[in-house]
């Protein structure tokens, strides 16, 4: 949708949110990873999608992830995943408020460290499962 950014910018102005949102444009992955690491949580409000890279990256970083309650997000089952109904922005807003009000830096650091330790095992398990899928197809 070539007009999406223009439409989104117009909505931001209509709701008077110019001071609360910053459109960063395209940013390098290294910077995305830094933003994810330093965030209170990751939000994925998708209505539909395939296996989400964002969810997997959040899991690899040990982040709390706020997810729309769609089947693929449940299948990915992040340890720190919290779900909200896909078409309920108020529920997402409440979950965001709850998350920021209950943020605990010590818990966050422990979760990130655990995720770092667990990552090699997760990667091996993923590779093994993927290999089995490919072999079944062949």
The first five atom37 places (N, CA, C, CB, O) and aatype in JSON, in Angstrom:
{
  "aatype": [20, 20, 20, 20, 20, 20, 20, 20, 20, 20, 20, 20, 20, 20, 20, 20, 20, 20, 20, 20, 20, 20, 20, 20, 20, 20, 20, 20, 20, 20, 20, 20, 20, 20, 20, 20, 20, 20, 20, 20, 20, 20, 20, 20, 20, 20, 20, 20, 20, 20, 20, 20, 20, 20, 20, 20, 20, 20, 20, 20, 20, 20, 20, 20, 20, 20, 20, 20, 20, 20, 20, 20, 20, 20, 20, 20, 20, 20, 20, 20, 20, 20, 20, 20, 20, 20, 20, 20, 20, 20, 20, 20, 20, 20, 20, 20, 20, 20, 20, 20, 20, 20, 20, 20, 20, 20, 20, 20, 20, 20, 20, 20, 20, 20, 20, 20, 20, 20, 20, 20, 20, 20, 20, 20, 20, 20, 20, 20, 20, 20, 20, 20, 20, 20, 20, 20, 20, 20],
  "atom_mask": [
    [1, 1, 1, 1, 1],
    [1, 1, 1, 1, 1],
    [1, 1, 1, 1, 1],
    [1, 1, 1, 1, 1],
    [1, 1, 1, 1, 1],
    [1, 1, 1, 1, 1],
    [1, 1, 1, 1, 1],
    [1, 1, 1, 1, 1],
    [1, 1, 1, 1, 1],
    [1, 1, 1, 1, 1],
    [1, 1, 1, 1, 1],
    [1, 1, 1, 1, 1],
    [1, 1, 1, 1, 1],
    [1, 1, 1, 1, 1],
    [1, 1, 1, 1, 1],
    [1, 1, 1, 1, 1],
    [1, 1, 1, 1, 1],
    [1, 1, 1, 1, 1],
    [1, 1, 1, 1, 1],
    [1, 1, 1, 1, 1],
    [1, 1, 1, 1, 1],
    [1, 1, 1, 1, 1],
    [1, 1, 1, 1, 1],
    [1, 1, 1, 1, 1],
    [1, 1, 1, 1, 1],
    [1, 1, 1, 1, 1],
    [1, 1, 1, 1, 1],
    [1, 1, 1, 1, 1],
    [1, 1, 1, 1, 1],
    [1, 1, 1, 1, 1],
    [1, 1, 1, 1, 1],
    [1, 1, 1, 1, 1],
    [1, 1, 1, 1, 1],
    [1, 1, 1, 1, 1],
    [1, 1, 1, 1, 1],
    [1, 1, 1, 1, 1],
    [1, 1, 1, 1, 1],
    [1, 1, 1, 1, 1],
    [1, 1, 1, 1, 1],
    [1, 1, 1, 1, 1],
    [1, 1, 1, 1, 1],
    [1, 1, 1, 1, 1],
    [1, 1, 1, 1, 1],
    [1, 1, 1, 1, 1],
    [1, 1, 1, 1, 1],
    [1, 1, 1, 1, 1],
    [1, 1, 1, 1, 1],
    [1, 1, 1, 1, 1],
    [1, 1, 1, 1, 1],
    [1, 1, 1, 1, 1],
    [1, 1, 1, 1, 1],
    [1, 1, 1, 1, 1],
    [1, 1, 1, 1, 1],
    [1, 1, 1, 1, 1],
    [1, 1, 1, 1, 1],
    [1, 1, 1, 1, 1],
    [1, 1, 1, 1, 1],
    [1, 1, 1, 1, 1],
    [1, 1, 1, 1, 1],
    [1, 1, 1, 1, 1],
    [1, 1, 1, 1, 1],
    [1, 1, 1, 1, 1],
    [1, 1, 1, 1, 1],
    [1, 1, 1, 1, 1],
    [1, 1, 1, 1, 1],
    [1, 1, 1, 1, 1],
    [1, 1, 1, 1, 1],
    [1, 1, 1, 1, 1],
    [1, 1, 1, 1, 1],
    [1, 1, 1, 1, 1],
    [1, 1, 1, 1, 1],
    [1, 1, 1, 1, 1],
    [1, 1, 1, 1, 1],
    [1, 1, 1, 1, 1],
    [1, 1, 1, 1, 1],
    [1, 1, 1, 1, 1],
    [1, 1, 1, 1, 1],
    [1, 1, 1, 1, 1],
    [1, 1, 1, 1, 1],
    [1, 1, 1, 1, 1],
    [1, 1, 1, 1, 1],
    [1, 1, 1, 1, 1],
    [1, 1, 1, 1, 1],
    [1, 1, 1, 1, 1],
    [1, 1, 1, 1, 1],
    [1, 1, 1, 1, 1],
    [1, 1, 1, 1, 1],
    [1, 1, 1, 1, 1],
    [1, 1, 1, 1, 1],
    [1, 1, 1, 1, 1],
    [1, 1, 1, 1, 1],
    [1, 1, 1, 1, 1],
    [1, 1, 1, 1, 1],
    [1, 1, 1, 1, 1],
    [1, 1, 1, 1, 1],
    [1, 1, 1, 1, 1],
    [1, 1, 1, 1, 1],
    [1, 1, 1, 1, 1],
    [1, 1, 1, 1, 1],
    [1, 1, 1, 1, 1],
    [1, 1, 1, 1, 1],
    [1, 1, 1, 1, 1],
    [1, 1, 1, 1, 1],
    [1, 1, 1, 1, 1],
    [1, 1, 1, 1, 1],
    [1, 1, 1, 1, 1],
    [1, 1, 1, 1, 1],
    [1, 1, 1, 1, 1],
    [1, 1, 1, 1, 1],
    [1, 1, 1, 1, 1],
    [1, 1, 1, 1, 1],
    [1, 1, 1, 1, 1],
    [1, 1, 1, 1, 1],
    [1, 1, 1, 1, 1],
    [1, 1, 1, 1, 1],
    [1, 1, 1, 1, 1],
    [1, 1, 1, 1, 1],
    [1, 1, 1, 1, 1],
    [1, 1, 1, 1, 1],
    [1, 1, 1, 1, 1],
    [1, 1, 1, 1, 1],
    [1, 1, 1, 1, 1],
    [1, 1, 1, 1, 1],
    [1, 1, 1, 1, 1],
    [1, 1, 1, 1, 1],
    [1, 1, 1, 1, 1],
    [1, 1, 1, 1, 1],
    [1, 1, 1, 1, 1],
    [1, 1, 1, 1, 1],
    [1, 1, 1, 1, 1],
    [1, 1, 1, 1, 1],
    [1, 1, 1, 1, 1],
    [1, 1, 1, 1, 1],
    [1, 1, 1, 1, 1],
    [1, 1, 1, 1, 1],
    [1, 1, 1, 1, 1],
    [1, 1, 1, 1, 1],
    [1, 1, 1, 1, 1]
  ],
  "atom_positions": [
    [[0.85, -1.18, 0.0], [0.0, 0.0, 0.0], [0.89, 1.24, 0.0], [-0.96, 0.0, 1.22], [1.35, 1.66, 1.06]],
    [[1.14, 1.82, -1.16], [2.05, 2.97, -1.24], [1.6, 4.19, -0.43], [2.2, 3.38, -2.68], [2.43, 5.02, -0.06]],
    [[0.3, 4.3, -0.16], [-0.18, 5.45, 0.6], [-0.25, 5.23, 2.1], [-1.52, 5.83, 0.11], [-0.72, 6.09, 2.83]],
    [[0.23, 4.07, 2.56], [0.08, 3.71, 3.98], [0.74, 4.72, 4.92], [0.68, 2.33, 4.23], [0.11, 5.17, 5.88]],
    [[1.98, 5.1, 4.64], [2.69, 6.01, 5.54], [1.98, 7.36, 5.61], [4.14, 6.2, 5.08], [1.85, 7.95, 6.69]],
    [[1.52, 7.85, 4.47], [0.78, 9.12, 4.43], [-0.49, 9.0, 5.28], [0.43, 9.52, 2.97], [-0.81, 9.9, 6.06]],
    [[-1.23, 7.89, 5.12], [-2.46, 7.67, 5.88], [-2.17, 7.57, 7.38], [-3.17, 6.39, 5.39], [-2.88, 8.15, 8.2]],
    [[-1.12, 6.84, 7.72], [-0.74, 6.7, 9.12], [-0.36, 8.05, 9.73], [0.41, 5.7, 9.27], [-0.77, 8.37, 10.84]],
    [[0.43, 8.82, 9.0], [0.84, 10.15, 9.47], [-0.38, 11.04, 9.69], [1.81, 10.81, 8.47], [-0.43, 11.81, 10.65]],
    [[-1.36, 10.95, 8.79], [-2.58, 11.74, 8.92], [-3.34, 11.34, 10.18], [-3.47, 11.56, 7.67], [-3.84, 12.21, 10.89]],
    [[-3.43, 10.05, 10.46], [-4.12, 9.59, 11.68], [-3.41, 10.11, 12.94], [-4.18, 8.04, 11.72], [-4.06, 10.51, 13.9]],
    [[-2.09, 10.1, 12.92], [-1.33, 10.61, 14.06], [-1.67, 12.07, 14.3], [0.2, 10.44, 13.81], [-1.88, 12.49, 15.44]],
    [[-1.74, 12.85, 13.22], [-2.11, 14.28, 13.36], [-3.55, 14.43, 13.86], [-1.94, 15.02, 12.01], [-3.83, 15.25, 14.73]],
    [[-4.47, 13.62, 13.29], [-5.88, 13.7, 13.69], [-6.06, 13.45, 15.18], [-6.71, 12.69, 12.91], [-6.88, 14.1, 15.84]],
    [[-5.29, 12.52, 15.71], [-5.41, 12.18, 17.13], [-4.49, 13.01, 18.02], [-5.11, 10.72, 17.34], [-4.45, 12.8, 19.23]],
    [[-3.76, 13.94, 17.44], [-2.9, 14.82, 18.23], [-1.75, 14.09, 18.9], [-3.71, 15.52, 19.28], [-1.38, 14.41, 20.03]],
    [[-1.18, 13.12, 18.21], [-0.13, 12.29, 18.82], [1.28, 12.61, 18.31], [-0.43, 10.84, 18.56], [2.21, 11.84, 18.54]],
    [[1.44, 13.72, 17.63], [2.74, 14.04, 17.04], [3.88, 14.04, 18.06], [2.68, 15.39, 16.37], [5.0, 13.65, 17.73]],
    [[3.59, 14.48, 19.29], [4.64, 14.54, 20.31], [4.92, 13.2, 20.96], [4.25, 15.53, 21.37], [5.87, 13.07, 21.73]],
    [[4.09, 12.18, 20.67], [4.24, 10.88, 21.33], [4.8, 9.8, 20.42], [2.92, 10.44, 21.88], [5.15, 8.71, 20.88]],
    [[4.88, 10.09, 19.12], [5.35, 9.09, 18.16], [6.5, 9.63, 17.34], [4.21, 8.64, 17.23], [6.53, 10.81, 16.98]],
    [[7.44, 8.77, 17.04], [8.55, 9.12, 16.16], [8.67, 8.03, 15.11], [9.89, 9.29, 16.97], [8.85, 6.86, 15.44]],
    [[8.57, 8.42, 13.86], [8.77, 7.47, 12.77], [10.26, 7.46, 12.45], [7.91, 7.85, 11.52], [10.82, 8.48, 12.04]],
    [[10.88, 6.34, 12.64], [12.32, 6.23, 12.46], [12.73, 5.92, 11.04], [12.87, 5.18, 13.37], [13.9, 6.08, 10.67]],
    [[11.8, 5.47, 10.23], [12.14, 5.06, 8.87], [12.87, 3.73, 8.91], [13.01, 6.13, 8.17], [12.71, 2.96, 9.85]],
    [[13.67, 3.47, 7.9], [14.43, 2.22, 7.86], [15.66, 2.36, 8.76], [14.85, 1.87, 6.41], [16.4, 3.33, 8.66]],
    [[15.85, 1.38, 9.62], [17.03, 1.4, 10.49], [17.76, 0.06, 10.38], [16.62, 1.69, 11.97], [17.15, -0.97, 10.12]],
    [[19.03, 0.1, 10.58], [19.87, -1.09, 10.49], [19.48, -2.09, 11.57], [21.36, -0.72, 10.61], [19.05, -1.71, 12.66]],
    [[19.64, -3.39, 11.25], [19.26, -4.44, 12.19], [19.98, -4.29, 13.54], [19.56, -5.81, 11.59], [19.38, -4.53, 14.58]],
    [[21.25, -3.91, 13.52], [21.99, -3.76, 14.77], [21.29, -2.78, 15.7], [23.44, -3.3, 14.49], [21.24, -2.97, 16.91]],
    [[20.74, -1.72, 15.11], [20.02, -0.73, 15.91], [18.67, -1.27, 16.38], [19.82, 0.55, 15.12], [18.23, -0.96, 17.48]],
    [[18.02, -2.07, 15.54], [16.76, -2.69, 15.93], [17.02, -3.6, 17.14], [16.14, -3.51, 14.75], [16.27, -3.58, 18.12]],
    [[18.09, -4.39, 17.06], [18.42, -5.3, 18.17], [18.68, -4.52, 19.46], [19.65, -6.15, 17.81], [18.25, -4.94, 20.53]],
    [[19.36, -3.39, 19.35], [19.61, -2.56, 20.54], [18.3, -2.01, 21.1], [20.57, -1.4, 20.18], [18.1, -2.01, 22.31]],
    [[17.43, -1.55, 20.23], [16.13, -1.05, 20.69], [15.34, -2.16, 21.38], [15.32, -0.48, 19.51], [14.71, -1.93, 22.41]],
    [[15.37, -3.36, 20.8], [14.64, -4.48, 21.41], [15.22, -4.81, 22.78], [14.7, -5.71, 20.49], [14.46, -5.03, 23.73]],
    [[16.53, -4.86, 22.9], [17.17, -5.2, 24.18], [16.83, -4.19, 25.26], [18.68, -5.28, 24.01], [16.64, -4.55, 26.42]],
    [[16.75, -2.93, 24.88], [16.52, -1.87, 25.87], [15.04, -1.56, 26.1], [17.23, -0.61, 25.43], [14.71, -0.69, 26.91]],
    [[14.16, -2.26, 25.4], [12.74, -1.98, 25.53], [12.16, -2.65, 26.78], [11.99, -2.46, 24.28], [12.72, -3.61, 27.3]],
    [[11.04, -2.14, 27.25], [10.31, -2.76, 28.35], [9.72, -4.07, 27.86], [9.19, -1.81, 28.89], [9.69, -5.06, 28.58]],
    [[9.24, -4.07, 26.61], [8.67, -5.28, 26.01], [8.64, -5.09, 24.5], [7.24, -5.57, 26.57], [8.94, -4.01, 23.98]],
    [[8.28, -6.16, 23.82], [8.09, -6.12, 22.37], [6.6, -6.33, 22.12], [8.96, -7.21, 21.62], [5.98, -7.16, 22.77]],
    [[6.04, -5.58, 21.2], [4.62, -5.7, 20.89], [4.47, -6.21, 19.46], [3.88, -4.33, 21.07], [5.07, -5.67, 18.54]],
    [[3.66, -7.25, 19.29], [3.36, -7.76, 17.96], [1.84, -7.89, 17.84], [4.07, -9.15, 17.71], [1.27, -8.9, 18.22]],
    [[1.19, -6.83, 17.29], [-0.27, -6.79, 17.23], [-0.85, -7.34, 15.93], [-0.74, -5.38, 17.41], [-1.9, -6.89, 15.49]],
    [[-0.18, -8.29, 15.33], [-0.58, -8.79, 14.02], [-1.97, -9.43, 14.04], [0.43, -9.79, 13.53], [-2.36, -10.07, 15.02]],
    [[-2.7, -9.24, 12.95], [-3.98, -9.92, 12.77], [-3.78, -11.26, 12.07], [-4.96, -9.04, 11.98], [-4.62, -12.16, 12.18]],
    [[-2.68, -11.39, 11.35], [-2.37, -12.61, 10.62], [-0.9, -12.57, 10.25], [-3.28, -12.78, 9.35], [-0.34, -11.49, 10.02]],
    [[-0.29, -13.68, 10.18], [1.07, -13.78, 9.66], [1.53, -15.21, 9.79], [2.03, -12.83, 10.41], [0.87, -16.06, 10.39]],
    [[2.68, -15.47, 9.2], [3.3, -16.77, 9.36], [4.13, -16.76, 10.62], [4.15, -17.15, 8.13], [3.94, -15.92, 11.5]],
    [[5.05, -17.67, 10.71], [5.94, -17.76, 11.86], [6.64, -16.42, 12.01], [6.96, -18.93, 11.71], [7.3, -15.97, 11.08]],
    [[6.52, -15.79, 13.16], [7.01, -14.43, 13.34], [8.46, -14.37, 13.8], [6.14, -13.71, 14.35], [8.83, -14.91, 14.84]],
    [[9.28, -13.71, 13.0], [10.68, -13.49, 13.36], [10.77, -12.63, 14.62], [11.46, -12.83, 12.2], [11.64, -12.83, 15.46]],
    [[9.87, -11.66, 14.73], [9.88, -10.78, 15.91], [9.7, -11.59, 17.19], [8.77, -9.72, 15.8], [10.38, -11.34, 18.18]],
    [[8.8, -12.55, 17.16], [8.57, -13.38, 18.34], [9.82, -14.2, 18.65], [7.34, -14.32, 18.13], [10.23, -14.29, 19.81]],
    [[10.43, -14.78, 17.63], [11.63, -15.58, 17.84], [12.78, -14.73, 18.37], [12.04, -16.28, 16.53], [13.54, -15.16, 19.24]],
    [[12.92, -13.52, 17.85], [13.98, -12.63, 18.34], [13.71, -12.25, 19.8], [14.09, -11.36, 17.46], [14.63, -12.21, 20.62]],
    [[12.45, -11.96, 20.1], [12.09, -11.64, 21.49], [12.4, -12.8, 22.42], [10.62, -11.28, 21.58], [12.91, -12.59, 23.52]],
    [[12.09, -14.02, 21.99], [12.39, -15.2, 22.79], [13.9, -15.33, 22.99], [11.82, -16.48, 22.12], [14.37, -15.64, 24.08]],
    [[14.66, -15.08, 21.93], [16.12, -15.2, 22.01], [16.73, -14.16, 22.93], [16.72, -15.07, 20.63], [17.81, -14.38, 23.48]],
    [[16.05, -13.04, 23.1], [16.54, -11.99, 23.99], [15.95, -12.1, 25.4], [16.2, -10.62, 23.4], [16.37, -11.38, 26.31]],
    [[14.98, -12.99, 25.58], [14.35, -13.12, 26.9], [13.38, -12.01, 27.22], [15.39, -13.17, 27.96], [13.1, -11.74, 28.39]],
    [[12.85, -11.36, 26.19], [11.97, -10.21, 26.4], [10.53, -10.63, 26.68], [12.01, -9.29, 25.2], [10.09, -11.7, 26.24]],
    [[9.83, -9.8, 27.39], [8.38, -9.94, 27.51], [7.81, -9.52, 26.16], [7.78, -9.05, 28.71], [8.25, -8.53, 25.57]],
    [[6.83, -10.28, 25.66], [6.26, -10.0, 24.34], [4.75, -9.93, 24.48], [6.68, -11.1, 23.31], [4.11, -10.86, 24.98]],
    [[4.17, -8.82, 24.02], [2.72, -8.65, 24.0], [2.24, -9.03, 22.61], [2.29, -7.18, 24.38], [2.64, -8.42, 21.62]],
    [[1.38, -10.06, 22.55], [1.0, -10.65, 21.27], [-0.49, -10.68, 21.06], [1.55, -12.05, 21.16], [-1.27, -10.92, 21.98]],
    [[-0.88, -10.42, 19.82], [-2.28, -10.65, 19.47], [-2.52, -12.16, 19.58], [-2.63, -10.11, 18.03], [-1.64, -12.97, 19.29]],
    [[-3.7, -12.5, 19.99], [-4.03, -13.9, 20.26], [-4.44, -14.61, 18.97], [-5.17, -14.0, 21.32], [-5.61, -14.91, 18.75]],
    [[-3.44, -14.86, 18.12], [-3.68, -15.6, 16.88], [-2.97, -16.95, 17.01], [-3.17, -14.8, 15.62], [-2.01, -17.07, 17.78]],
    [[-3.41, -17.95, 16.26], [-2.86, -19.3, 16.44], [-1.34, -19.39, 16.32], [-3.47, -20.21, 15.43], [-0.71, -20.1, 17.11]],
    [[-0.74, -18.7, 15.36], [0.71, -18.85, 15.2], [1.47, -18.29, 16.39], [1.17, -18.15, 13.91], [2.52, -18.82, 16.76]],
    [[0.96, -17.23, 17.01], [1.62, -16.7, 18.2], [1.53, -17.69, 19.35], [0.99, -15.36, 18.61], [2.49, -17.86, 20.11]],
    [[0.38, -18.35, 19.48], [0.24, -19.39, 20.51], [1.19, -20.55, 20.22], [-1.23, -19.89, 20.58], [1.78, -21.12, 21.13]],
    [[1.32, -20.89, 18.94], [2.21, -21.99, 18.56], [3.66, -21.66, 18.91], [2.08, -22.3, 17.07], [4.41, -22.54, 19.35]],
    [[4.05, -20.43, 18.71], [5.43, -20.04, 19.04], [5.66, -20.01, 20.54], [5.74, -18.67, 18.43], [6.8, -20.13, 20.99]],
    [[4.63, -19.85, 21.3], [4.61, -19.9, 22.76], [5.83, -19.31, 23.47], [4.45, -21.3, 23.18], [6.58, -20.03, 24.13]],
    [[6.04, -18.0, 23.33], [7.15, -17.4, 24.07], [6.92, -17.51, 25.58], [7.34, -15.93, 23.67], [5.81, -17.32, 26.07]],
    [[7.99, -17.81, 26.29], [7.92, -17.98, 27.74], [7.32, -16.77, 28.44], [9.31, -18.26, 28.3], [6.56, -16.91, 29.39]],
    [[7.66, -15.58, 27.96], [7.17, -14.35, 28.58], [6.1, -13.67, 27.73], [8.32, -13.39, 28.82], [5.95, -12.45, 27.77]],
    [[5.37, -14.47, 26.95], [4.33, -13.93, 26.1], [3.05, -13.64, 26.87], [4.03, -14.89, 24.98], [2.62, -14.43, 27.71]],
    [[2.46, -12.5, 26.59], [1.16, -12.11, 27.13], [0.27, -11.82, 25.94], [1.27, -10.87, 28.11], [0.68, -11.13, 25.0]],
    [[-0.96, -12.32, 25.96], [-1.84, -12.25, 24.8], [-3.01, -11.31, 25.03], [-2.35, -13.63, 24.46], [-3.5, -11.15, 26.15]],
    [[-3.45, -10.67, 23.94], [-4.63, -9.82, 23.96], [-5.47, -10.15, 22.74], [-4.24, -8.3, 24.0], [-4.92, -10.58, 21.72]],
    [[-6.78, -9.96, 22.81], [-7.64, -10.23, 21.65], [-7.23, -9.36, 20.46], [-9.13, -9.98, 22.01], [-7.0, -8.16, 20.61]],
    [[-7.14, -9.97, 19.31], [-6.6, -9.31, 18.11], [-7.28, -7.99, 17.76], [-6.72, -10.23, 16.96], [-6.61, -7.06, 17.32]],
    [[-8.57, -7.89, 17.94], [-9.3, -6.69, 17.53], [-9.74, -5.84, 18.71], [-10.51, -7.07, 16.71], [-10.79, -5.21, 18.67]],
    [[-8.93, -5.83, 19.77], [-9.29, -5.1, 20.98], [-8.16, -4.16, 21.41], [-9.64, -6.08, 22.12], [-7.35, -4.52, 22.26]],
    [[-8.11, -2.95, 20.82], [-7.03, -2.02, 21.17], [-7.02, -1.61, 22.63], [-7.12, -0.79, 20.31], [-5.97, -1.32, 23.19]],
    [[-8.21, -1.6, 23.26], [-8.26, -1.24, 24.67], [-7.57, -2.31, 25.52], [-9.73, -1.06, 25.13], [-6.87, -1.99, 26.48]],
    [[-7.76, -3.57, 25.15], [-7.1, -4.65, 25.88], [-5.58, -4.55, 25.72], [-7.59, -6.03, 25.38], [-4.84, -4.77, 26.68]],
    [[-5.12, -4.2, 24.52], [-3.68, -4.01, 24.31], [-3.18, -2.85, 25.15], [-3.37, -3.78, 22.82], [-2.13, -2.94, 25.78]],
    [[-3.92, -1.75, 25.17], [-3.52, -0.58, 25.97], [-3.42, -0.94, 27.45], [-4.52, 0.58, 25.77], [-2.47, -0.54, 28.12]],
    [[-4.4, -1.7, 27.95], [-4.37, -2.12, 29.35], [-3.17, -3.02, 29.63], [-5.66, -2.84, 29.73], [-2.52, -2.89, 30.67]],
    [[-2.87, -3.93, 28.71], [-1.73, -4.83, 28.87], [-0.42, -4.04, 28.84], [-1.74, -5.9, 27.76], [0.5, -4.35, 29.6]],
    [[-0.34, -3.05, 27.97], [0.87, -2.2, 27.91], [1.05, -1.44, 29.23], [0.78, -1.21, 26.73], [2.15, -1.38, 29.77]],
    [[-0.04, -0.88, 29.73], [0.02, -0.14, 30.99], [0.42, -1.06, 32.13], [-1.33, 0.52, 31.29], [1.27, -0.7, 32.95]],
    [[-0.18, -2.23, 32.2], [0.17, -3.21, 33.23], [1.66, -3.58, 33.13], [-0.72, -4.48, 33.09], [2.35, -3.68, 34.14]],
    [[2.13, -3.79, 31.91], [3.52, -4.2, 31.7], [4.49, -3.13, 32.16], [3.77, -4.53, 30.22], [5.47, -3.43, 32.85]],
    [[4.24, -1.89, 31.8], [5.18, -0.82, 32.19], [5.09, -0.54, 33.69], [4.88, 0.47, 31.39], [6.1, -0.22, 34.32]],
    [[3.91, -0.66, 34.26], [3.75, -0.41, 35.71], [4.37, -1.5, 36.56], [2.29, -0.26, 36.06], [4.66, -1.28, 37.74]],
    [[4.56, -2.69, 35.98], [5.11, -3.82, 36.73], [6.5, -4.22, 36.25], [4.17, -5.0, 36.64], [6.97, -5.32, 36.55]],
    [[7.14, -3.33, 35.51], [8.48, -3.62, 34.99], [9.47, -3.77, 36.14], [8.94, -2.5, 34.02], [9.48, -2.97, 37.07]],
    [[10.3, -4.81, 36.05], [11.28, -5.09, 37.08], [12.63, -5.33, 36.4], [10.85, -6.31, 37.96], [12.81, -6.34, 35.73]],
    [[13.56, -4.41, 36.58], [14.85, -4.5, 35.9], [15.62, -5.76, 36.3], [15.69, -3.27, 36.2], [16.3, -6.35, 35.46]],
    [[15.54, -6.17, 37.55], [16.25, -7.38, 37.99], [15.69, -8.6, 37.27], [16.15, -7.57, 39.53], [16.44, -9.43, 36.75]],
    [[14.36, -8.71, 37.22], [13.72, -9.81, 36.5], [14.1, -9.78, 35.03], [12.18, -9.74, 36.65], [14.37, -10.82, 34.42]],
    [[14.13, -8.6, 34.45], [14.5, -8.43, 33.04], [15.93, -8.92, 32.79], [14.37, -6.95, 32.61], [16.17, -9.67, 31.84]],
    [[16.86, -8.51, 33.63], [18.26, -8.94, 33.47], [18.39, -10.45, 33.6], [19.15, -8.24, 34.51], [19.11, -11.08, 32.82]],
    [[17.69, -11.03, 34.56], [17.75, -12.49, 34.75], [17.19, -13.22, 33.54], [16.99, -12.9, 36.02], [17.75, -14.22, 33.1]],
    [[16.09, -12.73, 33.02], [15.46, -13.36, 31.86], [16.35, -13.25, 30.63], [14.11, -12.71, 31.58], [16.47, -14.21, 29.86]],
    [[16.98, -12.1, 30.44], [17.87, -11.93, 29.29], [19.1, -12.84, 29.41], [18.32, -10.46, 29.18], [19.55, -13.4, 28.41]],
    [[19.62, -12.99, 30.6], [20.77, -13.87, 30.81], [20.39, -15.33, 30.56], [21.33, -13.71, 32.23], [21.14, -16.06, 29.91]],
    [[19.25, -15.75, 31.06], [18.77, -17.12, 30.85], [18.59, -17.39, 29.35], [17.44, -17.35, 31.6], [18.97, -18.45, 28.86]],
    [[18.0, -16.43, 28.64], [17.79, -16.59, 27.2], [19.11, -16.74, 26.47], [17.01, -15.39, 26.64], [19.22, -17.52, 25.53]],
    [[20.12, -15.99, 26.9], [21.44, -16.08, 26.26], [22.04, -17.47, 26.46], [22.39, -15.0, 26.84], [22.61, -18.04, 25.53]],
    [[21.9, -18.02, 27.65], [22.41, -19.35, 27.95], [21.64, -20.42, 27.17], [22.33, -19.63, 29.47], [22.22, -21.38, 26.67]],
    [[20.32, -20.25, 27.06], [19.45, -21.23, 26.4], [19.51, -21.17, 24.87], [18.03, -21.04, 26.85], [19.09, -22.12, 24.21]],
    [[20.0, -20.09, 24.3], [19.93, -19.88, 22.86], [20.59, -21.0, 22.04], [20.58, -18.58, 22.51], [19.97, -21.47, 21.09]],
    [[21.79, -21.45, 22.36], [22.38, -22.52, 21.55], [21.52, -23.79, 21.5], [23.76, -22.87, 22.09], [21.41, -24.42, 20.45]],
    [[20.91, -24.15, 22.61], [20.04, -25.33, 22.64], [18.8, -25.1, 21.8], [19.65, -25.66, 24.09], [18.38, -25.99, 21.07]],
    [[18.21, -23.91, 21.89], [17.04, -23.58, 21.07], [17.38, -23.65, 19.59], [16.5, -22.19, 21.42], [16.59, -24.16, 18.79]],
    [[18.54, -23.14, 19.22], [18.95, -23.14, 17.82], [19.14, -24.57, 17.31], [20.25, -22.33, 17.63], [18.73, -24.89, 16.19]],
    [[19.76, -25.41, 18.1], [19.95, -26.81, 17.7], [18.62, -27.52, 17.55], [20.84, -27.54, 18.71], [18.42, -28.28, 16.6]],
    [[17.71, -27.29, 18.49], [16.39, -27.92, 18.42], [15.65, -27.46, 17.17], [15.57, -27.6, 19.69], [15.03, -28.27, 16.48]],
    [[15.7, -26.17, 16.88], [15.05, -25.64, 15.69], [15.63, -26.27, 14.43], [15.19, -24.1, 15.63], [14.89, -26.68, 13.53]],
    [[16.95, -26.34, 14.36], [17.6, -26.93, 13.18], [17.19, -28.38, 13.0], [19.14, -26.82, 13.3], [16.94, -28.83, 11.88]],
    [[17.13, -29.11, 14.08], [16.75, -30.52, 14.02], [15.31, -30.68, 13.56], [16.94, -31.18, 15.4], [15.02, -31.53, 12.71]],
    [[14.41, -29.87, 14.1], [13.0, -29.93, 13.71], [12.82, -29.53, 12.25], [12.15, -29.03, 14.61], [12.03, -30.14, 11.53]],
    [[13.55, -28.52, 11.81], [13.48, -28.08, 10.43], [13.99, -29.18, 9.49], [14.3, -26.78, 10.23], [13.4, -29.44, 8.45]],
    [[15.08, -29.8, 9.88], [15.62, -30.91, 9.09], [14.59, -32.03, 8.93], [16.91, -31.47, 9.75], [14.42, -32.56, 7.84]],
    [[13.9, -32.37, 10.02], [12.88, -33.41, 9.95], [11.75, -33.03, 8.99], [12.32, -33.68, 11.33], [11.26, -33.87, 8.24]],
    [[11.34, -31.77, 9.02], [10.28, -31.31, 8.12], [10.72, -31.45, 6.67], [9.91, -29.85, 8.43], [9.97, -31.94, 5.82]],
    [[11.94, -31.0, 6.38], [12.46, -31.09, 5.0], [12.55, -32.55, 4.56], [13.85, -30.42, 4.89], [12.18, -32.88, 3.43]],
    [[13.04, -33.42, 5.43], [13.14, -34.84, 5.08], [11.76, -35.44, 4.83], [13.85, -35.61, 6.18], [11.6, -36.26, 3.92]],
    [[10.78, -35.06, 5.63], [9.41, -35.56, 5.41], [8.87, -35.12, 4.05], [8.46, -35.08, 6.53], [8.19, -35.88, 3.37]],
    [[9.17, -33.91, 3.66], [8.69, -33.39, 2.38], [9.37, -34.1, 1.22], [8.93, -31.87, 2.28], [8.74, -34.43, 0.21]],
    [[10.66, -34.33, 1.37], [11.42, -35.0, 0.31], [10.98, -36.44, 0.2], [12.95, -34.92, 0.58], [11.49, -37.18, -0.64]]
  ]
}
